[in-house]
């Protein structure tokens, strides 16, 4: 099971913050594969799956952003009706609770990844080791 | 005594003055009080008319206890007297002008004679020597040079004890850090908010302020700050932090200073008479009670001030200090009666909120209090870069924790805004903590 890392960015909820991030990525040639934004009570967290996550982390930090690198499960699913259901069924059967999730579509109508944050990733990995799930493959980046 | 031990017990600049017996001290105080009253009565029309209104002449003041019969002087009086109205000597005998700015209106003009400069340097010298700074030390003075007394008076005092002074002033923070590294700076004089800012900048640059520098002690003043903040700065830099207190109207810094025991600041009573009053009624309070500090200068020549209301809230600590100095101590400044604000009918000092914030993990050093109405307080706090883990629930918990802990301290539950580190303006002088947008 390959490890996939996401970049989380803390941001006040105000105009221009995303634009600043995308501007930095544009300059550095960093490609955003998937993005999730959660906001509440005047602030938010932007989660990004990018092709060069170490570079993204360093560059955002250099520009004064508050950032964190963390691991997510990247579970392969079919990009077709029922695809998410299959995956979520397995997670639910195994008793794995999703803290946060978003999707990276690799091939439209064919293949996507469900990016899942869980409380204890090591444990989740162990539990899922024998399941029918496919995980992230390097060539997809 | 080892040079690395900053607790130089028995180190005095003017030993006789510093350990003088109280009875002698009081006799000396009375003598200088009478001289001061004579001077202002004859030379300052403002005081002459004030005394006349109170039905007093200087001769009526026969004991230190009679002091309370005299009227107060306020900062408004100084503004009204701008520019030369408070001068007690001829202009030719003045060698320096400082101003103390208010947020509104004219500044206060404060004059120094040559002897006033000499005295203010001696008071600073006492302060430095009792905390271990002297010949061989390198002191980086990071207060604002200019109209503000903070930097210049310290500068003169530090040179007087033989330290090498770097007149860096505030700002240009990368250069400040290089100076500390390149010259092996051992002591620095700084505002607490700037000290915290510099420390986080050092950490960003990969410098461990506690290990990579030769710093031994810092003198912190110009803004009120809490014991938590002192501890935090001591911990980060691996140094001793000493509290100092002063105001331009009374020579600048060096009015009161902590000795090595770091438990209250000795106020130099051979130069200043102190009283603590109830800020609302003007009533003089007993030693130990909290109230506004009122100072009467005993040796200022150019511009003596009688019962000057400092607006600073503190209390007198009457017990003897182990260091042997007989000058009574005042507690750290608990707030300024000016800074105090009222929300939902509760009197609140920004320091109360600061104290709570400094005790919460996940909060960085900078904060602001915004007042939009008389019922609500908004506390804007920067989150700590290092503790961000990408989990939004933890941030929501942090928000709740801040609000609850502040409510426990001040009764009013604030709205809490979490900000990105660096979002608030960085102060290189006095930090502006309270933004009051309320209109009457």
mmCIF file of C-alpha atoms in Angstrom, chain A residues 8-12 17 38-41 43-45 47 64-68 99 117, chain B residues 380 383-386 388-393 395-396 399 416-421 423:
data_model
loop_
_atom_site.group_PDB
_atom_site.id
_atom_site.type_symbol
_atom_site.label_atom_id
_atom_site.label_comp_id
_atom_site.label_asym_id
_atom_site.label_seq_id
_atom_site.Cartn_x
_atom_site.Cartn_y
_atom_site.Cartn_z
ATOM 1 C CA UNK A 8 -3.602 21.005 4.765
ATOM 2 C CA UNK A 9 -3.616 24.787 4.912
ATOM 3 C CA UNK A 10 -5.192 26.910 7.625
ATOM 4 C CA UNK A 11 -6.885 29.971 6.258
ATOM 5 C CA UNK A 12 -8.981 32.805 7.519
ATOM 6 C CA UNK A 17 -6.480 33.155 0.111
ATOM 7 C CA UNK A 38 -14.066 23.175 4.872
ATOM 8 C CA UNK A 39 -14.970 26.422 6.527
ATOM 9 C CA UNK A 40 -16.639 27.336 9.765
ATOM 10 C CA UNK A 41 -16.655 30.121 12.365
ATOM 11 C CA UNK A 43 -11.778 30.172 9.318
ATOM 12 C CA UNK A 44 -11.263 27.137 7.176
ATOM 13 C CA UNK A 45 -8.940 24.355 6.190
ATOM 14 C CA UNK A 47 -6.837 20.208 1.799
ATOM 15 C CA UNK A 64 3.915 32.312 5.528
ATOM 16 C CA UNK A 65 1.076 29.833 5.323
ATOM 17 C CA UNK A 66 0.281 27.556 8.218
ATOM 18 C CA UNK A 67 0.580 24.105 6.693
ATOM 19 C CA UNK A 68 0.656 20.488 7.680
ATOM 20 C CA UNK A 99 -13.264 11.883 9.370
ATOM 21 C CA UNK A 117 -8.854 10.755 6.469
ATOM 22 C CA UNK B 380 -8.531 37.868 17.704
ATOM 23 C CA UNK B 383 -2.927 30.166 15.973
ATOM 24 C CA UNK B 384 0.444 28.579 16.527
ATOM 25 C CA UNK B 385 2.134 27.346 13.358
ATOM 26 C CA UNK B 386 3.720 24.380 15.059
ATOM 27 C CA UNK B 388 -1.573 23.118 13.426
ATOM 28 C CA UNK B 389 -2.488 19.549 12.550
ATOM 29 C CA UNK B 390 -4.980 20.045 9.741
ATOM 30 C CA UNK B 391 -7.889 18.963 11.925
ATOM 31 C CA UNK B 392 -10.767 21.413 11.940
ATOM 32 C CA UNK B 393 -12.284 19.937 15.080
ATOM 33 C CA UNK B 395 -9.429 24.341 15.916
ATOM 34 C CA UNK B 396 -13.063 24.502 16.956
ATOM 35 C CA UNK B 399 -11.867 28.406 19.853
ATOM 36 C CA UNK B 416 -13.046 34.399 19.335
ATOM 37 C CA UNK B 417 -11.545 34.744 15.890
ATOM 38 C CA UNK B 418 -8.696 32.451 14.949
ATOM 39 C CA UNK B 419 -6.226 34.083 12.632
ATOM 40 C CA UNK B 420 -3.337 32.890 10.533
ATOM 41 C CA UNK B 421 0.040 33.450 12.176
ATOM 42 C CA UNK B 423 -2.142 38.192 10.330
#
